[in-house]
């Protein structure tokens, strides 16, 4: 099985970088509407990355099978 915890941690780091870039690099370049769209996109990225960290824990506790966890993680990564 793929190392989904590592993928989730990497995705979280990317979410923080994208959020900081938006807050500091795009603040004066985007209008209020587009900044809101950007912030929402970064938030969704962050939530999916958190999911990539939670699903392997659910698999280890027996809540999800390995196959189901893999499918959920691939869907989270695609989202």
PDB file of N, CA and C in Angstrom, residues 2 4 7 11 21 23-25 27 31 42-43 53-54 65 72 74 76 78:
ATOM      1  N   UNK A   2       0.405   2.230  -0.705  1.00  0.00           N
ATOM      2  CA  UNK A   2       1.133   3.488  -0.808  1.00  0.00           C
ATOM      3  C   UNK A   2       1.238   4.143   0.571  1.00  0.00           C
ATOM      4  N   UNK A   4       0.325   6.683   2.416  1.00  0.00           N
ATOM      5  CA  UNK A   4      -0.620   7.792   2.375  1.00  0.00           C
ATOM      6  C   UNK A   4      -0.337   8.839   3.445  1.00  0.00           C
ATOM      7  N   UNK A   7       2.095  11.149   1.859  1.00  0.00           N
ATOM      8  CA  UNK A   7       1.412  11.950   0.836  1.00  0.00           C
ATOM      9  C   UNK A   7       0.587  13.048   1.508  1.00  0.00           C
ATOM     10  N   UNK A  11       1.052  17.033   1.192  1.00  0.00           N
ATOM     11  CA  UNK A  11      -0.068  17.864   0.745  1.00  0.00           C
ATOM     12  C   UNK A  11      -0.368  18.966   1.763  1.00  0.00           C
ATOM     13  N   UNK A  21       1.434  32.008   0.239  1.00  0.00           N
ATOM     14  CA  UNK A  21       1.600  32.719  -1.029  1.00  0.00           C
ATOM     15  C   UNK A  21       0.390  33.595  -1.312  1.00  0.00           C
ATOM     16  N   UNK A  23      -1.751  34.843   0.897  1.00  0.00           N
ATOM     17  CA  UNK A  23      -1.856  35.925   1.880  1.00  0.00           C
ATOM     18  C   UNK A  23      -0.836  37.021   1.631  1.00  0.00           C
ATOM     19  N   UNK A  24       0.338  36.654   1.165  1.00  0.00           N
ATOM     20  CA  UNK A  24       1.410  37.647   1.018  1.00  0.00           C
ATOM     21  C   UNK A  24       1.684  38.022  -0.434  1.00  0.00           C
ATOM     22  N   UNK A  25       1.611  37.057  -1.345  1.00  0.00           N
ATOM     23  CA  UNK A  25       1.968  37.331  -2.730  1.00  0.00           C
ATOM     24  C   UNK A  25       0.817  37.796  -3.606  1.00  0.00           C
ATOM     25  N   UNK A  27      -2.162  39.244  -2.293  1.00  0.00           N
ATOM     26  CA  UNK A  27      -3.030  40.192  -1.585  1.00  0.00           C
ATOM     27  C   UNK A  27      -3.317  41.445  -2.412  1.00  0.00           C
ATOM     28  N   UNK A  31      -8.696  40.889  -6.676  1.00  0.00           N
ATOM     29  CA  UNK A  31      -9.774  41.623  -6.030  1.00  0.00           C
ATOM     30  C   UNK A  31     -10.390  40.740  -4.939  1.00  0.00           C
ATOM     31  N   UNK A  42      -7.731  26.804  -1.376  1.00  0.00           N
ATOM     32  CA  UNK A  42      -6.679  26.381  -0.450  1.00  0.00           C
ATOM     33  C   UNK A  42      -7.301  25.653   0.741  1.00  0.00           C
ATOM     34  N   UNK A  43      -8.458  26.117   1.212  1.00  0.00           N
ATOM     35  CA  UNK A  43      -9.134  25.440   2.315  1.00  0.00           C
ATOM     36  C   UNK A  43      -9.523  24.019   1.930  1.00  0.00           C
ATOM     37  N   UNK A  53      -4.393  12.073   5.967  1.00  0.00           N
ATOM     38  CA  UNK A  53      -3.747  11.660   7.207  1.00  0.00           C
ATOM     39  C   UNK A  53      -4.669  10.818   8.089  1.00  0.00           C
ATOM     40  N   UNK A  54      -5.962  11.073   8.024  1.00  0.00           N
ATOM     41  CA  UNK A  54      -6.915  10.376   8.880  1.00  0.00           C
ATOM     42  C   UNK A  54      -7.221   8.971   8.374  1.00  0.00           C
ATOM     43  N   UNK A  65     -11.070  -1.313   5.504  1.00  0.00           N
ATOM     44  CA  UNK A  65     -10.146  -2.307   4.966  1.00  0.00           C
ATOM     45  C   UNK A  65      -9.048  -1.586   4.197  1.00  0.00           C
ATOM     46  N   UNK A  72     -10.407   5.438  -0.958  1.00  0.00           N
ATOM     47  CA  UNK A  72     -10.731   6.747  -0.370  1.00  0.00           C
ATOM     48  C   UNK A  72      -9.561   7.711  -0.537  1.00  0.00           C
ATOM     49  N   UNK A  74      -7.194   7.678  -2.817  1.00  0.00           N
ATOM     50  CA  UNK A  74      -7.059   8.098  -4.218  1.00  0.00           C
ATOM     51  C   UNK A  74      -8.100   9.147  -4.555  1.00  0.00           C
ATOM     52  N   UNK A  76      -9.503  11.272  -2.419  1.00  0.00           N
ATOM     53  CA  UNK A  76      -9.086  12.507  -1.752  1.00  0.00           C
ATOM     54  C   UNK A  76      -7.965  13.196  -2.514  1.00  0.00           C
ATOM     55  N   UNK A  78      -7.389  12.964  -5.721  1.00  0.00           N
ATOM     56  CA  UNK A  78      -7.954  13.510  -6.956  1.00  0.00           C
ATOM     57  C   UNK A  78      -8.751  14.786  -6.695  1.00  0.00           C
TER      58      UNK A  78
END
